[in-house]
Amino acid sequence: MITIALSKGRIFKETLPLLSSAGIVCSEDPDSSRKLILKTNNPKIRLLIVRASDVPTYVECGGADLGIAGKDVLDEFISANIYQICDLRIAQCQMMVAGPKNFKYQEALKQKTRLKIATKYTKITKDFFSKKGIHIDLIKLYGSMELSPLVQMSDLIVDLVSSGKTLEANNLVSYEKISDISSQLIVNKASLKLKYLDLQPIIDSVKSNV
Ligand code: PRT
Ligand code: MG
């Protein structure tokens, strides 16, 4: 049995065409079904529906052989048991530093002002600002980061931006891009060895359809 972990919502929707061009068809929609394990047309392949940020954990711990996770999630997750095998170019967005329109970001960087930053992405944020030699105070949040500068809890946020509409609706602007983000196909290292004959064709056909 080959198990693929992915999250519902945008990743599931954008993964379906990739899987189906690799001959793997899932007839259930996780947005309407409450099942967490979905069958496919291939009795040897099943899908696990998990939280986006839990995908690497399922693959790391062997709950799934393959997984589909955003680069944002993977950059926060340190693992020696996972290979990132291919960029699927889906669920694309950018990791951004953003804040209120009147914040003087360039000036703050120049003067090496200590910054208060709210984010779900603490590792990415620490790495980014430490390379710049800027000291930061981190506020860890789990969602709706955009709110934090509006109530003067932080100077800035680090979050994903795709259309930019969420920032705009909250009177915030992007100040600097940290990285381009898209979803990656990941594999458990032990699975790749032990199930090589079953996994490699799936990996190859997904890769050739990206
Ligand atoms: O929602 P949940 O807490 O379960 O987890 P999640 O938010 O991590 O999952 P989900 O399904 O929302 O996102 C899964 C993956 O999609 C992320 O890990 C990213 O790799 C990718 N992705 C692509 C995005 C976006 N685009 C995106 N725009 N993830 C989140 N957003 C959010 C962003 O955080 C912000 O709040 O959308 C808002 C901004 O969107 P715009 O269009 O207004 O700019
Ligand atoms: Mg979400």
mmCIF file of C-alpha atoms and ligand atoms in Angstrom:
data_model
loop_
_atom_site.group_PDB
_atom_site.id
_atom_site.type_symbol
_atom_site.label_atom_id
_atom_site.label_comp_id
_atom_site.label_asym_id
_atom_site.label_seq_id
_atom_site.Cartn_x
_atom_site.Cartn_y
_atom_site.Cartn_z
ATOM 1 C CA MET A 1 0.000 0.000 0.000
ATOM 2 C CA ILE A 2 1.213 3.508 -0.861
ATOM 3 C CA THR A 3 -0.098 6.316 1.334
ATOM 4 C CA ILE A 4 -0.003 9.975 0.261
ATOM 5 C CA ALA A 5 -0.615 12.723 2.867
ATOM 6 C CA LEU A 6 -2.017 16.065 1.799
ATOM 7 C CA SER A 7 -4.264 18.819 3.099
ATOM 8 C CA LYS A 8 -7.738 19.718 1.897
ATOM 9 C CA GLY A 9 -8.492 23.080 0.347
ATOM 10 C CA ARG A 10 -6.140 24.625 -2.189
ATOM 11 C CA ILE A 11 -3.465 21.909 -2.067
ATOM 12 C CA PHE A 12 -5.989 19.106 -2.594
ATOM 13 C CA LYS A 13 -7.691 20.959 -5.463
ATOM 14 C CA GLU A 14 -4.439 21.728 -7.245
ATOM 15 C CA THR A 15 -3.011 18.234 -6.649
ATOM 16 C CA LEU A 16 -5.970 16.342 -8.154
ATOM 17 C CA PRO A 17 -5.115 17.159 -11.798
ATOM 18 C CA LEU A 18 -1.472 16.158 -11.182
ATOM 19 C CA LEU A 19 -2.492 12.838 -9.660
ATOM 20 C CA SER A 20 -5.039 12.146 -12.363
ATOM 21 C CA SER A 21 -2.514 12.773 -15.104
ATOM 22 C CA ALA A 22 -0.432 10.141 -13.295
ATOM 23 C CA GLY A 23 -3.469 7.816 -13.517
ATOM 24 C CA ILE A 24 -4.482 8.214 -9.862
ATOM 25 C CA VAL A 25 -8.114 9.265 -9.482
ATOM 26 C CA CYS A 26 -9.809 10.065 -6.201
ATOM 27 C CA SER A 27 -13.577 10.170 -6.446
ATOM 28 C CA GLU A 28 -14.254 11.610 -2.997
ATOM 29 C CA ASP A 29 -14.077 15.303 -2.138
ATOM 30 C CA PRO A 30 -12.571 15.906 1.330
ATOM 31 C CA ASP A 31 -14.439 19.220 1.544
ATOM 32 C CA SER A 32 -17.770 17.387 1.641
ATOM 33 C CA SER A 33 -16.734 13.967 2.960
ATOM 34 C CA ARG A 34 -15.636 13.606 6.582
ATOM 35 C CA LYS A 35 -13.411 10.661 5.812
ATOM 36 C CA LEU A 36 -9.736 11.147 6.584
ATOM 37 C CA ILE A 37 -8.567 8.238 4.449
ATOM 38 C CA LEU A 38 -9.678 8.437 0.820
ATOM 39 C CA LYS A 39 -9.556 5.557 -1.628
ATOM 40 C CA THR A 40 -8.370 6.004 -5.194
ATOM 41 C CA ASN A 41 -9.065 4.036 -8.386
ATOM 42 C CA ASN A 42 -5.854 2.121 -7.594
ATOM 43 C CA PRO A 43 -6.474 -0.224 -4.632
ATOM 44 C CA LYS A 44 -2.763 0.071 -3.740
ATOM 45 C CA ILE A 45 -2.851 3.873 -3.358
ATOM 46 C CA ARG A 46 -4.718 5.868 -0.688
ATOM 47 C CA LEU A 47 -4.787 9.505 0.377
ATOM 48 C CA LEU A 48 -4.617 10.829 3.956
ATOM 49 C CA ILE A 49 -6.265 14.180 4.635
ATOM 50 C CA VAL A 50 -4.311 16.035 7.342
ATOM 51 C CA ARG A 51 -3.645 19.630 8.453
ATOM 52 C CA ALA A 52 -1.232 21.363 6.045
ATOM 53 C CA SER A 53 1.370 21.798 8.781
ATOM 54 C CA ASP A 54 1.078 18.132 9.816
ATOM 55 C CA VAL A 55 2.000 16.690 6.386
ATOM 56 C CA PRO A 56 5.782 16.525 7.081
ATOM 57 C CA THR A 57 5.141 14.854 10.431
ATOM 58 C CA TYR A 58 3.060 12.084 8.820
ATOM 59 C CA VAL A 59 5.802 11.491 6.244
ATOM 60 C CA GLU A 60 8.620 11.753 8.805
ATOM 61 C CA CYS A 61 6.967 9.249 11.149
ATOM 62 C CA GLY A 62 5.994 6.790 8.422
ATOM 63 C CA GLY A 63 2.220 7.400 8.639
ATOM 64 C CA ALA A 64 2.497 8.259 4.947
ATOM 65 C CA ASP A 65 5.068 7.361 2.283
ATOM 66 C CA LEU A 66 4.590 10.478 0.190
ATOM 67 C CA GLY A 67 3.301 13.931 1.058
ATOM 68 C CA ILE A 68 2.489 17.242 -0.547
ATOM 69 C CA ALA A 69 3.409 20.277 1.530
ATOM 70 C CA GLY A 70 4.127 23.962 1.035
ATOM 71 C CA LYS A 71 7.732 25.172 1.134
ATOM 72 C CA ASP A 72 6.605 27.419 4.013
ATOM 73 C CA VAL A 73 5.705 24.371 6.098
ATOM 74 C CA LEU A 74 8.856 22.480 5.081
ATOM 75 C CA ASP A 75 11.194 25.402 5.825
ATOM 76 C CA GLU A 76 9.859 25.442 9.387
ATOM 77 C CA PHE A 77 10.250 21.678 9.773
ATOM 78 C CA ILE A 78 13.657 20.123 10.323
ATOM 79 C CA SER A 79 13.902 16.479 9.334
ATOM 80 C CA ALA A 80 16.548 13.999 8.379
ATOM 81 C CA ASN A 81 13.960 11.402 7.354
ATOM 82 C CA ILE A 82 12.432 13.240 4.419
ATOM 83 C CA TYR A 83 13.557 13.937 0.861
ATOM 84 C CA GLN A 84 12.035 16.827 -1.075
ATOM 85 C CA ILE A 85 11.854 15.241 -4.486
ATOM 86 C CA CYS A 86 10.105 17.691 -6.737
ATOM 87 C CA ASP A 87 8.606 21.164 -6.881
ATOM 88 C CA LEU A 88 4.978 20.689 -7.968
ATOM 89 C CA ARG A 89 4.537 24.414 -8.732
ATOM 90 C CA ILE A 90 1.080 24.466 -7.159
ATOM 91 C CA ALA A 91 -0.409 26.617 -4.370
ATOM 92 C CA GLN A 92 2.065 29.338 -5.275
ATOM 93 C CA CYS A 93 2.499 32.449 -3.157
ATOM 94 C CA GLN A 94 5.229 34.518 -1.522
ATOM 95 C CA MET A 95 6.566 34.732 2.026
ATOM 96 C CA MET A 96 6.538 38.441 2.825
ATOM 97 C CA VAL A 97 7.429 40.942 5.494
ATOM 98 C CA ALA A 98 4.433 43.278 5.730
ATOM 99 C CA GLY A 99 3.154 46.035 7.965
ATOM 100 C CA PRO A 100 1.197 49.273 8.242
ATOM 101 C CA LYS A 101 1.557 51.743 5.349
ATOM 102 C CA ASN A 102 3.179 54.398 7.534
ATOM 103 C CA PHE A 103 5.885 52.111 8.961
ATOM 104 C CA LYS A 104 9.344 53.252 7.830
ATOM 105 C CA TYR A 105 10.779 49.823 7.026
ATOM 106 C CA GLN A 106 13.926 50.850 5.121
ATOM 107 C CA GLU A 107 14.797 53.428 7.772
ATOM 108 C CA ALA A 108 14.301 50.858 10.542
ATOM 109 C CA LEU A 109 16.651 48.442 8.738
ATOM 110 C CA LYS A 110 19.274 51.131 8.165
ATOM 111 C CA GLN A 111 19.214 52.165 11.820
ATOM 112 C CA LYS A 112 19.111 48.522 12.953
ATOM 113 C CA THR A 113 16.024 49.237 15.043
ATOM 114 C CA ARG A 114 14.792 46.297 17.118
ATOM 115 C CA LEU A 115 11.568 45.028 15.499
ATOM 116 C CA LYS A 116 8.521 43.338 16.980
ATOM 117 C CA ILE A 117 7.239 40.763 14.485
ATOM 118 C CA ALA A 118 4.159 38.535 14.663
ATOM 119 C CA THR A 119 4.175 35.316 12.650
ATOM 120 C CA LYS A 120 3.365 31.642 12.417
ATOM 121 C CA TYR A 121 6.767 31.182 10.708
ATOM 122 C CA THR A 122 9.212 31.740 13.561
ATOM 123 C CA LYS A 123 12.189 29.842 12.135
ATOM 124 C CA ILE A 124 11.967 31.487 8.701
ATOM 125 C CA THR A 125 11.600 34.923 10.341
ATOM 126 C CA LYS A 126 14.524 34.413 12.741
ATOM 127 C CA ASP A 127 16.817 33.193 9.933
ATOM 128 C CA PHE A 128 15.838 36.064 7.632
ATOM 129 C CA PHE A 129 16.421 38.886 10.120
ATOM 130 C CA SER A 130 19.502 37.383 11.740
ATOM 131 C CA LYS A 131 21.170 37.365 8.293
ATOM 132 C CA LYS A 132 20.443 41.096 8.137
ATOM 133 C CA GLY A 133 21.855 41.628 11.627
ATOM 134 C CA ILE A 134 18.514 42.915 12.907
ATOM 135 C CA HIS A 135 17.347 41.984 16.397
ATOM 136 C CA ILE A 136 13.714 40.968 16.617
ATOM 137 C CA ASP A 137 11.118 40.144 19.239
ATOM 138 C CA LEU A 138 8.935 37.337 17.923
ATOM 139 C CA ILE A 139 5.261 36.911 18.686
ATOM 140 C CA LYS A 140 4.092 33.441 17.697
ATOM 141 C CA LEU A 141 0.575 33.346 16.241
ATOM 142 C CA TYR A 142 -1.330 30.511 14.550
ATOM 143 C CA GLY A 143 -3.402 32.568 12.096
ATOM 144 C CA SER A 144 -4.814 35.987 11.150
ATOM 145 C CA MET A 145 -1.392 37.566 11.578
ATOM 146 C CA GLU A 146 -2.702 40.657 9.762
ATOM 147 C CA LEU A 147 -4.516 41.687 12.918
ATOM 148 C CA SER A 148 -1.470 42.082 15.083
ATOM 149 C CA PRO A 149 -0.065 45.421 13.779
ATOM 150 C CA LEU A 150 -3.604 46.852 13.657
ATOM 151 C CA VAL A 151 -3.853 46.572 17.428
ATOM 152 C CA GLN A 152 -0.225 47.718 17.925
ATOM 153 C CA MET A 153 0.818 44.288 19.145
ATOM 154 C CA SER A 154 3.654 44.172 16.609
ATOM 155 C CA ASP A 155 5.439 46.472 14.145
ATOM 156 C CA LEU A 156 5.345 43.950 11.316
ATOM 157 C CA ILE A 157 4.159 40.500 10.292
ATOM 158 C CA VAL A 158 5.693 37.706 8.255
ATOM 159 C CA ASP A 159 3.033 35.830 6.280
ATOM 160 C CA LEU A 160 2.089 34.347 2.936
ATOM 161 C CA VAL A 161 0.672 36.647 0.294
ATOM 162 C CA SER A 162 -0.918 35.547 -2.958
ATOM 163 C CA SER A 163 -3.390 38.096 -4.397
ATOM 164 C CA GLY A 164 -2.484 40.746 -1.811
ATOM 165 C CA LYS A 165 -6.190 41.301 -1.042
ATOM 166 C CA THR A 166 -5.929 40.370 2.646
ATOM 167 C CA LEU A 167 -3.149 42.900 3.217
ATOM 168 C CA GLU A 168 -5.032 45.565 1.291
ATOM 169 C CA ALA A 169 -8.284 44.977 3.173
ATOM 170 C CA ASN A 170 -6.398 45.529 6.417
ATOM 171 C CA ASN A 171 -4.435 48.608 5.327
ATOM 172 C CA LEU A 172 -1.142 46.761 5.270
ATOM 173 C CA VAL A 173 1.545 46.660 2.578
ATOM 174 C CA SER A 174 4.346 44.254 1.657
ATOM 175 C CA TYR A 175 7.829 45.534 2.516
ATOM 176 C CA GLU A 176 10.145 42.732 1.475
ATOM 177 C CA LYS A 177 9.922 39.297 -0.105
ATOM 178 C CA ILE A 178 11.563 36.507 1.890
ATOM 179 C CA SER A 179 10.965 33.702 -0.633
ATOM 180 C CA ASP A 180 8.777 32.252 -3.352
ATOM 181 C CA ILE A 181 6.598 29.437 -2.055
ATOM 182 C CA SER A 182 5.043 26.464 -3.811
ATOM 183 C CA SER A 183 4.181 22.908 -2.841
ATOM 184 C CA GLN A 184 6.728 20.105 -2.871
ATOM 185 C CA LEU A 185 6.412 16.350 -3.240
ATOM 186 C CA ILE A 186 8.152 14.759 -0.259
ATOM 187 C CA VAL A 187 9.002 11.147 0.520
ATOM 188 C CA ASN A 188 9.953 9.167 3.591
ATOM 189 C CA LYS A 189 13.558 7.962 3.091
ATOM 190 C CA ALA A 190 12.908 4.465 4.407
ATOM 191 C CA SER A 191 9.792 4.073 2.226
ATOM 192 C CA LEU A 192 11.790 5.074 -0.821
ATOM 193 C CA LYS A 193 14.167 2.178 -0.174
ATOM 194 C CA LEU A 194 11.651 -0.423 0.946
ATOM 195 C CA LYS A 195 8.875 0.382 -1.539
ATOM 196 C CA TYR A 196 11.078 1.585 -4.384
ATOM 197 C CA LEU A 197 9.390 -0.500 -7.088
ATOM 198 C CA ASP A 198 5.928 0.813 -6.216
ATOM 199 C CA LEU A 199 6.946 4.396 -5.435
ATOM 200 C CA GLN A 200 9.268 5.239 -8.293
ATOM 201 C CA PRO A 201 6.634 4.963 -11.070
ATOM 202 C CA ILE A 202 4.268 7.236 -9.112
ATOM 203 C CA ILE A 203 7.038 9.770 -8.490
ATOM 204 C CA ASP A 204 8.156 9.644 -12.132
ATOM 205 C CA SER A 205 4.688 10.158 -13.558
ATOM 206 C CA VAL A 206 3.829 12.996 -11.168
ATOM 207 C CA LYS A 207 7.185 14.637 -12.024
ATOM 208 C CA SER A 208 6.611 14.317 -15.751
ATOM 209 C CA ASN A 209 3.234 16.042 -15.437
ATOM 210 C CA VAL A 210 4.359 19.101 -13.445
HETATM 211 O O1 PRT B 1 -5.776 26.574 7.342
HETATM 212 P P1 PRT B 1 -4.949 25.676 8.243
HETATM 213 O O2 PRT B 1 -4.580 26.301 9.531
HETATM 214 O O3 PRT B 1 -5.475 24.270 8.341
HETATM 215 O O4 PRT B 1 -3.539 25.456 7.538
HETATM 216 P P2 PRT B 1 -2.926 26.333 6.416
HETATM 217 O O5 PRT B 1 -3.403 27.723 6.449
HETATM 218 O O6 PRT B 1 -1.446 26.099 6.483
HETATM 219 O O7 PRT B 1 -3.527 25.554 5.143
HETATM 220 P P3 PRT B 1 -4.074 26.138 3.790
HETATM 221 O O8 PRT B 1 -4.814 25.011 3.137
HETATM 222 O O9 PRT B 1 -4.775 27.426 3.999
HETATM 223 O O10 PRT B 1 -2.728 26.418 3.000
HETATM 224 C C1 PRT B 1 -1.952 25.337 2.563
HETATM 225 C C2 PRT B 1 -0.741 25.857 1.805
HETATM 226 O O11 PRT B 1 -1.161 26.649 0.690
HETATM 227 C C3 PRT B 1 0.196 26.753 2.597
HETATM 228 O O12 PRT B 1 1.059 25.997 3.416
HETATM 229 C C4 PRT B 1 0.931 27.468 1.456
HETATM 230 O O13 PRT B 1 2.039 26.693 1.018
HETATM 231 C C5 PRT B 1 -0.112 27.519 0.319
HETATM 232 N N1 PRT B 1 -0.683 28.853 0.086
HETATM 233 C C6 PRT B 1 -0.718 29.462 -1.137
HETATM 234 C C7 PRT B 1 -1.260 29.680 0.978
HETATM 235 C C8 PRT B 1 -1.624 30.837 0.274
HETATM 236 N N2 PRT B 1 -1.289 30.662 -1.036
HETATM 237 C C9 PRT B 1 -2.272 31.932 0.977
HETATM 238 N N3 PRT B 1 -2.588 32.954 0.364
HETATM 239 N N4 PRT B 1 -1.516 29.568 2.293
HETATM 240 C C10 PRT B 1 -2.144 30.576 2.937
HETATM 241 N N5 PRT B 1 -2.512 31.752 2.334
HETATM 242 C C11 PRT B 1 -3.179 32.773 3.212
HETATM 243 C C12 PRT B 1 -2.174 33.726 3.871
HETATM 244 O O14 PRT B 1 -1.661 33.168 5.069
HETATM 245 C C13 PRT B 1 -3.020 34.970 4.123
HETATM 246 O O15 PRT B 1 -3.758 34.890 5.320
HETATM 247 O O16 PRT B 1 -4.068 33.605 2.474
HETATM 248 C C14 PRT B 1 -3.997 34.948 2.947
HETATM 249 C C15 PRT B 1 -3.437 35.862 1.893
HETATM 250 O O17 PRT B 1 -4.028 35.631 0.656
HETATM 251 P P4 PRT B 1 -4.239 36.842 -0.359
HETATM 252 O O18 PRT B 1 -4.714 36.193 -1.628
HETATM 253 O O19 PRT B 1 -5.264 37.747 0.238
HETATM 254 O O20 PRT B 1 -2.917 37.536 -0.553
HETATM 255 MG MG MG B 2 -5.426 28.440 5.931
#
